[in-house]
CSV table of C-alpha atoms in Angstrom, one decimal:
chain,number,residue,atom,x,y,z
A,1484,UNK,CA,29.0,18.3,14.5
A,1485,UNK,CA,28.8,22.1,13.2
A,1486,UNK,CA,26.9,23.0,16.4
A,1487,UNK,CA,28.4,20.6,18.9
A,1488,UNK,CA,32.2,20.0,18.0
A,1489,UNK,CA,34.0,23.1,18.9
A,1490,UNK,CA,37.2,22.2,16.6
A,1491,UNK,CA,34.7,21.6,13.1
A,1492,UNK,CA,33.0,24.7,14.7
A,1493,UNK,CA,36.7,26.4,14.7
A,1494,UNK,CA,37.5,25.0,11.6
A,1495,UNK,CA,34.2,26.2,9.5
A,1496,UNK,CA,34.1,29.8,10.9
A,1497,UNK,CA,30.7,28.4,13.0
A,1498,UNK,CA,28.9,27.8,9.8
A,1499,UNK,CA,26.3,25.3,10.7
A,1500,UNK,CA,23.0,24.2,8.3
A,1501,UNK,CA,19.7,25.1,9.8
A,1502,UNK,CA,16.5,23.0,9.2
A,1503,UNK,CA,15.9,24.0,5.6
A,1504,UNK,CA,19.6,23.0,4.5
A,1505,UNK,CA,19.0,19.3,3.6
A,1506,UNK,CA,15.7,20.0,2.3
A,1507,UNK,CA,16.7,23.1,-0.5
A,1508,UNK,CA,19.5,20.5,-1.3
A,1509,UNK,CA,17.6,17.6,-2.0
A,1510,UNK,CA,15.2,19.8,-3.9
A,1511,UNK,CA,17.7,21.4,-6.2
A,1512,UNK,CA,19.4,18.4,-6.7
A,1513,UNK,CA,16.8,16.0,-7.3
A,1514,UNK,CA,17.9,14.7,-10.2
A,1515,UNK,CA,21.6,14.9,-9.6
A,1516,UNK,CA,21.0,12.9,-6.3
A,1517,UNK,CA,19.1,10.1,-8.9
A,1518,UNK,CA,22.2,10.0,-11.0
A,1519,UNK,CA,24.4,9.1,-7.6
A,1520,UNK,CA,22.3,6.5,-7.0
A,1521,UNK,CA,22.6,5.1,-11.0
A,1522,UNK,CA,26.5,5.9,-10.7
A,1523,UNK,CA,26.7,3.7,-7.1
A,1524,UNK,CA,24.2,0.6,-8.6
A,1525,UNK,CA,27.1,1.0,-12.2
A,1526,UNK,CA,29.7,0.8,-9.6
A,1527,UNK,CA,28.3,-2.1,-8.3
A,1528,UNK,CA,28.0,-4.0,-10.9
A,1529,UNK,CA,31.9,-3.3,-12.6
A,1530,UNK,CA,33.3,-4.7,-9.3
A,1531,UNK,CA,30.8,-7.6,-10.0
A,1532,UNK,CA,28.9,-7.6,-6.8
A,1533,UNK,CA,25.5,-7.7,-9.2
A,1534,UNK,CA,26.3,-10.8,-10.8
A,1535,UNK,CA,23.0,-13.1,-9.5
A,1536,UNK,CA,19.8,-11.8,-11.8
A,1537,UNK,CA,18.0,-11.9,-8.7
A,1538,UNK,CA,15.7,-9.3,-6.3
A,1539,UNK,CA,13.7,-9.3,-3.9
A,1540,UNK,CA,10.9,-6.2,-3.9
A,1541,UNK,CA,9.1,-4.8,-1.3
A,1542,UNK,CA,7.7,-1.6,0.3
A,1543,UNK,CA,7.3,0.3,3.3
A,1544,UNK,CA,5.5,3.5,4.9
A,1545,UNK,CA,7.0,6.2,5.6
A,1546,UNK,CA,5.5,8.8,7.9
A,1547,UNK,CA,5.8,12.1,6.1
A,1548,UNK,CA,6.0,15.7,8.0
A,1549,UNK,CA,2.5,16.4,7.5
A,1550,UNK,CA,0.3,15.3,10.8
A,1551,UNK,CA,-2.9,13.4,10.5
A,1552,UNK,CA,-4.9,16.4,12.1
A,1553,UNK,CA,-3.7,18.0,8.3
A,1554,UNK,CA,-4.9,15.4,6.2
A,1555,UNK,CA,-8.4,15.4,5.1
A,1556,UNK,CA,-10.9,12.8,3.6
A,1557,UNK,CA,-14.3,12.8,3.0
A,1558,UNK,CA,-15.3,11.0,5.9
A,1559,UNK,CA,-12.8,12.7,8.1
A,1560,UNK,CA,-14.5,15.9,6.7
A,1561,UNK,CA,-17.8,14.6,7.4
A,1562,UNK,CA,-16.7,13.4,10.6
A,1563,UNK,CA,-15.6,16.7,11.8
A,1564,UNK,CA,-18.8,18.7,11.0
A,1565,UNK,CA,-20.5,16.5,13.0
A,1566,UNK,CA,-18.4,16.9,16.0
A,1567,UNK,CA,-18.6,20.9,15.5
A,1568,UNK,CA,-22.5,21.0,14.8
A,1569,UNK,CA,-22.7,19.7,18.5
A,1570,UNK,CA,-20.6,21.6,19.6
A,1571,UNK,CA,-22.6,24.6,18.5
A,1572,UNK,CA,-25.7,22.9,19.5
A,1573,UNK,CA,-24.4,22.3,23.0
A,1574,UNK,CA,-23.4,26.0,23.4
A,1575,UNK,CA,-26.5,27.5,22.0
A,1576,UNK,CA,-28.3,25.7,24.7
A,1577,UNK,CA,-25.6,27.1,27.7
A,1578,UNK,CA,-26.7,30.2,26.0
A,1579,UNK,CA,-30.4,29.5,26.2
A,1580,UNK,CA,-29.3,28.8,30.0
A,1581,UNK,CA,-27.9,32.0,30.8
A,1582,UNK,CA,-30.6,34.3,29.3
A,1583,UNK,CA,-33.0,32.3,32.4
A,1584,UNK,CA,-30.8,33.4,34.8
A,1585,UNK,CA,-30.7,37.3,36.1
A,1586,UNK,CA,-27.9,38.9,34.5
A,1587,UNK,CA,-24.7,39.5,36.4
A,1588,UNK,CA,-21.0,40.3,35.5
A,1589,UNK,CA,-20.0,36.6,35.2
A,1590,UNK,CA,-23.0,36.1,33.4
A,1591,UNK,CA,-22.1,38.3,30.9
A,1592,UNK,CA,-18.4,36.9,30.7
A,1593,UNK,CA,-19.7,33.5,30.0
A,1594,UNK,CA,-21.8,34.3,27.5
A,1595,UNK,CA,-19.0,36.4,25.8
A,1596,UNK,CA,-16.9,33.3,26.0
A,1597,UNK,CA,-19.5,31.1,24.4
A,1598,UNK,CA,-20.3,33.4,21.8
A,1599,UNK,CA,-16.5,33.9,20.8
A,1600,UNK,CA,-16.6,29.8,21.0
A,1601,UNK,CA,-19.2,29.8,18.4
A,1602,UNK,CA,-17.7,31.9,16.0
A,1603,UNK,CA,-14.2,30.0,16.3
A,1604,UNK,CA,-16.4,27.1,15.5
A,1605,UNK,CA,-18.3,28.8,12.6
A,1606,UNK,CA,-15.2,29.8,10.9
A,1607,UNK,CA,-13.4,26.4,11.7
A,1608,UNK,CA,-16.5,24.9,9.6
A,1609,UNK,CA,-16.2,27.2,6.7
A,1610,UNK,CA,-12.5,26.3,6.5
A,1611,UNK,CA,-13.8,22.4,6.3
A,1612,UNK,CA,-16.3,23.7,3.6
A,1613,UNK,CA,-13.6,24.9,1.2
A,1614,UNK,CA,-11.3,21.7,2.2
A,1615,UNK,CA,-14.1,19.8,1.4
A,1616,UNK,CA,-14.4,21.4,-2.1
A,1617,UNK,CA,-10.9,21.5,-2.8
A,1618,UNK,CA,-10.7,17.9,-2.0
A,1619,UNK,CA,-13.4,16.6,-4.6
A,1620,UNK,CA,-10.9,17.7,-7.5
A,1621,UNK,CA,-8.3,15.5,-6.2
A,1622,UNK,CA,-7.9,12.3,-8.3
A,1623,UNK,CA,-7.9,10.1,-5.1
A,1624,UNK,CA,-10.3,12.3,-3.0
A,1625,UNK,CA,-7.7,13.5,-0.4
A,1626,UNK,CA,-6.1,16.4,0.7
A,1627,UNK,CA,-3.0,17.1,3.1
A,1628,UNK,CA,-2.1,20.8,3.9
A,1629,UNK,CA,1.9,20.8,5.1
A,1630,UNK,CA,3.1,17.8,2.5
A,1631,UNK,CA,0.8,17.9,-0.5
A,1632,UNK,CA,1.9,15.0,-1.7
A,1633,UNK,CA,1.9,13.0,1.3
A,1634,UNK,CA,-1.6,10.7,1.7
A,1635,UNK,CA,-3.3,8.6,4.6
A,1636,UNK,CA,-2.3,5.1,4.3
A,1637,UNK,CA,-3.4,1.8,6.7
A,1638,UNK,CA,-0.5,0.3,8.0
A,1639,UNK,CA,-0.1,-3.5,9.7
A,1640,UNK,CA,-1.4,-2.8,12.9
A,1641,UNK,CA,-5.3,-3.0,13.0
A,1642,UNK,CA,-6.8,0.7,12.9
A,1643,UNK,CA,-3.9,1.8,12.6
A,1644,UNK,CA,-2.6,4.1,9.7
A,1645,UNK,CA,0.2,6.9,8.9
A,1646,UNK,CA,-0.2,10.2,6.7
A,1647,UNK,CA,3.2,9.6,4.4
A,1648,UNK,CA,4.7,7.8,1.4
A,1649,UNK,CA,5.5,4.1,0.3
A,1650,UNK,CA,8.9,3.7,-0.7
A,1651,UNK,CA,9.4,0.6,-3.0
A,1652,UNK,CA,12.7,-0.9,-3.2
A,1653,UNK,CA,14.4,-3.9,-5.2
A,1654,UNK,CA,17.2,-5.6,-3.5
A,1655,UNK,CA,19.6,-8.0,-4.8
A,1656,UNK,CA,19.3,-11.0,-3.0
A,1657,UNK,CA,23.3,-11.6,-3.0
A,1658,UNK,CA,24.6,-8.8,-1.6
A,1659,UNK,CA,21.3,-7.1,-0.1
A,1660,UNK,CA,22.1,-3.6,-2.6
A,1661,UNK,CA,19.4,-1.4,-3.3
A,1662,UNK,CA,19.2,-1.9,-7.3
A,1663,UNK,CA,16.5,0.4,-7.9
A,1664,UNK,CA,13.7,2.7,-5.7
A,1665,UNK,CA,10.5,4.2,-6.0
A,1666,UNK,CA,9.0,6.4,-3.8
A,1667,UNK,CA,5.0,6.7,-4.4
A,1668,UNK,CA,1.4,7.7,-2.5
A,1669,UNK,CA,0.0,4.8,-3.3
A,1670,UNK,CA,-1.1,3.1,-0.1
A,1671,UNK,CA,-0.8,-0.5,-1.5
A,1672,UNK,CA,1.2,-2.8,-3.4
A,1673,UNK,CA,-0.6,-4.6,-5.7
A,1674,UNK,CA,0.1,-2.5,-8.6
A,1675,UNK,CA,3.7,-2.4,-8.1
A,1676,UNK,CA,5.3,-5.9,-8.8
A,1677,UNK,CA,5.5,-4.8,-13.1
A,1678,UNK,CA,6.9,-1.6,-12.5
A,1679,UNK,CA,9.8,-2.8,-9.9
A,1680,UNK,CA,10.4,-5.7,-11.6
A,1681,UNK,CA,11.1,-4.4,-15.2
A,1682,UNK,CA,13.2,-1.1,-13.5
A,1683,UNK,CA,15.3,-3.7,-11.5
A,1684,UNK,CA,15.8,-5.8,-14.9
A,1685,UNK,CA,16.7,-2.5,-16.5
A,1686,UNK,CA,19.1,-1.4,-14.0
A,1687,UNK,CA,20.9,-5.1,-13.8
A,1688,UNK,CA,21.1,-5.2,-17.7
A,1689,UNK,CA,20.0,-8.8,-17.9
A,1690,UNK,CA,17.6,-11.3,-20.1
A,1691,UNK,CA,16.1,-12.7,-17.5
A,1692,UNK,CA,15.4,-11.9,-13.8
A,1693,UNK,CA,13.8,-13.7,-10.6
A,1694,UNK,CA,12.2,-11.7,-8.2
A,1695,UNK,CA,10.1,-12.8,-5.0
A,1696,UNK,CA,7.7,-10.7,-3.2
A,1697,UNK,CA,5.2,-10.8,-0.6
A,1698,UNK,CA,1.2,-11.5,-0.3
A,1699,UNK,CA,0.6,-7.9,-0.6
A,1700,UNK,CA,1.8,-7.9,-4.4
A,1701,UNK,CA,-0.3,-10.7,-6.0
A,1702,UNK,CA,-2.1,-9.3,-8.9
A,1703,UNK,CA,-2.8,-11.5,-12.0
A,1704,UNK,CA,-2.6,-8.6,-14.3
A,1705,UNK,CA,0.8,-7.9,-12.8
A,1706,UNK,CA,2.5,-11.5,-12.8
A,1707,UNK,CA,1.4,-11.8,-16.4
A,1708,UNK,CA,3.1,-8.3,-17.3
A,1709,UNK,CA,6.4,-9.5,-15.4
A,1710,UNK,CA,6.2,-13.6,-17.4
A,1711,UNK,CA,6.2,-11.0,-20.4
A,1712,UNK,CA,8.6,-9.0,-19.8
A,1713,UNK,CA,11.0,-12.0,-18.7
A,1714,UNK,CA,10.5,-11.6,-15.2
A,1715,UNK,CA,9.9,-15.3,-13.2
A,1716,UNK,CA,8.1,-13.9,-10.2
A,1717,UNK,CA,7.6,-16.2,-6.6
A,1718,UNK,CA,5.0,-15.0,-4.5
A,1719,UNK,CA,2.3,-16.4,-2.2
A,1720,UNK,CA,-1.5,-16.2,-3.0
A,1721,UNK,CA,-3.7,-14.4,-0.2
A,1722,UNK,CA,-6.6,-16.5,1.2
A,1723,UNK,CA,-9.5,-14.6,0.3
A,1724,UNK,CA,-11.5,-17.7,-0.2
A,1725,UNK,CA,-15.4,-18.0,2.2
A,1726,UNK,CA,-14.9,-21.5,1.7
A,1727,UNK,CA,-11.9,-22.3,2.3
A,1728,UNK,CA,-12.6,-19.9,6.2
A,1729,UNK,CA,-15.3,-21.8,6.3
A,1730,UNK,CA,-13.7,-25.3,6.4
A,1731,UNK,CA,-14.4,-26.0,2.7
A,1732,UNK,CA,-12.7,-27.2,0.1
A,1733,UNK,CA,-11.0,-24.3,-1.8
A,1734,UNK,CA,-9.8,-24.0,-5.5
A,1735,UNK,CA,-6.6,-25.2,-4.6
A,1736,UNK,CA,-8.4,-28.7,-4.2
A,1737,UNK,CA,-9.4,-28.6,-8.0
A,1738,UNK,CA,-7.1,-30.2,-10.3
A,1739,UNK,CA,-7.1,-28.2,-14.1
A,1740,UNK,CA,-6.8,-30.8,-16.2
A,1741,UNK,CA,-6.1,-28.8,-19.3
A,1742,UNK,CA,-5.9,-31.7,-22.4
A,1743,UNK,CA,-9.5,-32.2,-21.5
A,1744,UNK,CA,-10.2,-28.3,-20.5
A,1745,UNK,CA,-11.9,-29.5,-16.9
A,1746,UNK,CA,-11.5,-29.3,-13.9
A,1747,UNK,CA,-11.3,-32.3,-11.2
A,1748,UNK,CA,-13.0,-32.0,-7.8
A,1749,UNK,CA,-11.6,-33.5,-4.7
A,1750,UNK,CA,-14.4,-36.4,-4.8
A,1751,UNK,CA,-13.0,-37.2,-8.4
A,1752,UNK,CA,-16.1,-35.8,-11.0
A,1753,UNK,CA,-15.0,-34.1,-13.7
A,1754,UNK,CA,-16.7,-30.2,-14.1
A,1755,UNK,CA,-16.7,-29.5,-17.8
A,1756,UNK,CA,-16.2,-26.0,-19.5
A,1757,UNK,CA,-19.7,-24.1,-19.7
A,1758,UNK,CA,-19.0,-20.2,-21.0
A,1759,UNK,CA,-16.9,-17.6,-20.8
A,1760,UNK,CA,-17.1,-13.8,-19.5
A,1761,UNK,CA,-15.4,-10.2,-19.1
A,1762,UNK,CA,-15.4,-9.0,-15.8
A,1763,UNK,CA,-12.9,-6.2,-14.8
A,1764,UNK,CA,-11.1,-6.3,-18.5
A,1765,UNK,CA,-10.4,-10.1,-17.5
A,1766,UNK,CA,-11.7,-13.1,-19.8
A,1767,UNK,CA,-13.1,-15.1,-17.2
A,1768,UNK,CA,-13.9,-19.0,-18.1
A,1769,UNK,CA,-16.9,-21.0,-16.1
A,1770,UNK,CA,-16.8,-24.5,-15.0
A,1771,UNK,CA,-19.6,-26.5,-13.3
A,1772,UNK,CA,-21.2,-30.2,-13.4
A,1773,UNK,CA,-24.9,-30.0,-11.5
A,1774,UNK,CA,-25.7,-33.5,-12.1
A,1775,UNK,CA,-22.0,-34.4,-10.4
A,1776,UNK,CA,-22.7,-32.4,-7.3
A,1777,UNK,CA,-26.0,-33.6,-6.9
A,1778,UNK,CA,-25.1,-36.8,-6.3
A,1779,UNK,CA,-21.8,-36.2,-4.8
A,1780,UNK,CA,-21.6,-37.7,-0.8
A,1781,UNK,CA,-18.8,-34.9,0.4
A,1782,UNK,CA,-20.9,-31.9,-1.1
A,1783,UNK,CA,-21.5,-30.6,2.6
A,1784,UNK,CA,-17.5,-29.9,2.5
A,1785,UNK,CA,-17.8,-28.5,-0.8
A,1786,UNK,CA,-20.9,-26.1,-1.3
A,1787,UNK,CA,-24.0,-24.8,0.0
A,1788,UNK,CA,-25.3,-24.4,-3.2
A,1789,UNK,CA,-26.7,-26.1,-6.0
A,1790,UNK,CA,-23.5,-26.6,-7.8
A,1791,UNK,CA,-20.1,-25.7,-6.9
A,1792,UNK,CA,-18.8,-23.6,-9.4
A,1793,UNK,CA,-14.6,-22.8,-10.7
A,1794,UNK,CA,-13.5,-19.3,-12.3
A,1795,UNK,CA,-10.5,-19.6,-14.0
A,1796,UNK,CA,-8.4,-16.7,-15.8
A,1797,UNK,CA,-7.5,-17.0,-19.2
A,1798,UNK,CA,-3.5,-16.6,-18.1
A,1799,UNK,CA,-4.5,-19.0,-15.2
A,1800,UNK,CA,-1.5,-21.0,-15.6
A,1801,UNK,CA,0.3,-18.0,-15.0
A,1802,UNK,CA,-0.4,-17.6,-11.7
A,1803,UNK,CA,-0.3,-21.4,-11.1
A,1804,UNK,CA,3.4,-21.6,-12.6
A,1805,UNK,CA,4.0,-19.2,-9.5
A,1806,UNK,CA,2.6,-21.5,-7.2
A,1807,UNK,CA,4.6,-24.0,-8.7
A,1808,UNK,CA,7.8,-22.0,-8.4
A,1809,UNK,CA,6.9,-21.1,-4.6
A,1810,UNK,CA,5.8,-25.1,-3.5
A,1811,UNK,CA,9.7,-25.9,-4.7
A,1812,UNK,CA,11.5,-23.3,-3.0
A,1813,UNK,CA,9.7,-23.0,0.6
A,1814,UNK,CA,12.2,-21.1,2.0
A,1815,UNK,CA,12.0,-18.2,-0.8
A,1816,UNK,CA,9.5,-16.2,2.0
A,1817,UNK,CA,12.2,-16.1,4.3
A,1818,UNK,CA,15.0,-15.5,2.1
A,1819,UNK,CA,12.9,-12.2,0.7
A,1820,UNK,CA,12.2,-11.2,4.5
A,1821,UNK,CA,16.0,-11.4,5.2
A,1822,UNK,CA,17.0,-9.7,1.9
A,1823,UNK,CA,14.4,-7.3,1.5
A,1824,UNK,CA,13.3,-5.9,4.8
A,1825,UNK,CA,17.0,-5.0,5.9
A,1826,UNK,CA,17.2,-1.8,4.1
A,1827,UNK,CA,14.1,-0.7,6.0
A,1828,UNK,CA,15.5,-1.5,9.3
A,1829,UNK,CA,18.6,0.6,8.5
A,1830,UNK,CA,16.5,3.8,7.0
A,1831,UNK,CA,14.2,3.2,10.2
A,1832,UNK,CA,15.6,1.9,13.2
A,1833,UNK,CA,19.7,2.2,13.3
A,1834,UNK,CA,19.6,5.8,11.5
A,1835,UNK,CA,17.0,7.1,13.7
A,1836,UNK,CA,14.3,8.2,10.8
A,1837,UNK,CA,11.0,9.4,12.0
A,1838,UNK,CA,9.9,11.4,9.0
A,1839,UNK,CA,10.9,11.1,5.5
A,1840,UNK,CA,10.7,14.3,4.3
């Protein structure tokens, strides 16, 4: 309005903000602007519109300033080398070319032009070599040039993938507020669900919260923080199971019985407890019966192997009290979708954001 509305242009003396104006502000205001958003959730909750200990958590990328051609991995690195060592190679050979032919004026503009060519080229590769260099001290192996902080992330479409942020956001499932954010350069989920959870909790100032989330947020380690930290969680479990793609029976089809500590397979044997591992910093617990599965007559649905063979997590039941929670609320996907994904169709779509900045 400062450069289009001639009465607030009267009316300012034709002040207007230039391109820097928001960004200065919200960089000398950082934490002022945090303490707006703590004052508006307070507000909130004295006119009692947080009353429901319930949020729904999700996150979304955000395409930063800096372009893709300015963010640099090690295989885009590599990648780009590649593409300038032919380069060169191809314009040694014009060069090779034109010293067969007689010389002449155009000749000797040609092979001017090449030359320059190469040396742009050259100097475009020891640039890449000092990238390269610099981007081996990073923790995560990647470098961008106009937004440091900003990092290459995949995004839902296939191949697809943005140079930006993921901003995390808990949203009360009532009155679809913002409770608490998070803005990180971390291109998944799964290590968010604790950390959203307990801020949200937090923020509300209750005992006990629910929160639901999506596919992309289930992490054992993470549900087991939240169930401690008094935080009932409802999320789906991805299908990462071969056997279960493949037309076999998955885990799901094992029942735990867990008086008897074993596991029952679909065709009724019973596969008793046989030892226990670490693998990842997680007590892992082995289940198997050979002599059942070598007589069994559905094996062929089961497994190609020997024995089929059950994993289960020491906080197993955990997990499986989410499944629990999720199997009695089917529509708690689709209340999280309409709760939580509204917030990033405002920022996005109706306020016209391209780049968060």
């Amino acid at each position: 309005e400062a450069r289009r509305n001639v009465e607030v242009m009267w009316l300012i003396g034709r002040l207007a903000p230039d391109h820097k104006t928001i960004a200065d502000f919200r960089k000398d205001n950082g934490a002022a602007i945090r303490k707006v958003c703590a004052k508006f959730v307070a507000l909130c909750r004295q006119m009692g519109l947080l009353q429901t200990p319930s949020v729904a958590i999700d996150g979304s990328k955000f395409k930063a300033v800096n372009n893709r051609d300015r963010n640099f991995t090690h295989a885009k690195i590599a990648r780009r080398m590649a593409q300038i060592e032919e380069s060169v190679g191809r314009y040694l050979r014009q060069l090779d070319s034109a010293d067969r032919q007689d010389p002449s004026e155009a000749i000797s503009i040609k092979t001017t032009r090449i030359k320059e060519k190469i040396a742009r080229l050259k100097q475009e590769m020891s640039r890449l070599e000092v990238l390269d260099a610099q981007m081996r001290n990073t923790p995560d192996q990647q470098i961008s040039l106009t937004d440091p902080d900003a990092r290459s992330m995949a995004t839902s479409g296939r191949g697809s993938g943005v140079v930006g942020y993921n901003v995390q956001v808990a949203v009360d499932t009532e009155h679809h507020l913002i409770v608490t954010h998070e803005v990180i350069n971390v291109g998944n989920d799964r290590g968010q669900l604790a950390r959203m959870s307990k801020q949200a909790k937090e923020v509300l100032e209750v005992d006990k919260l629910e929160a639901v989330a999506d596919r992309g947020y289930f992490d054992g380690e993470e549900i087991l923080a939240c169930e401690e930290a008094g935080v009932a969680v409802t999320l789906p479990k991805p299908m990462t199971s071969n056997a279960k793609a493949e037309g076999r029976f998955g885990k799901q089809d094992f029942a735990y019985l867990p008086d008897e500590d074993v596991y029952r397979c679909p065709s009724g044997q019973l596969l008793p407890y046989h030892f226990t591992n670490i693998e990842h910093g997680m007590t892992l617990r082995r289940y198997w019966s050979t002599a059942a599965c070598q007589g069994c007559a559905i094996k062929s649905q089961c497994t190609p192997s020997k024995e089929r063979r059950i994993t289960r997590w020491e906080h197993e039941h955990v997990v499986e009290e989410v499944q629990r929670r999720l199997d009695s609320d089917p529509d708690a996907m689709r209340r999280r979708r309409e709760t939580v994904e509204h917030p990033f169709g405002t920022i996005k779509a109706r306020m016209g954001a391209t780049h968060f900045l």
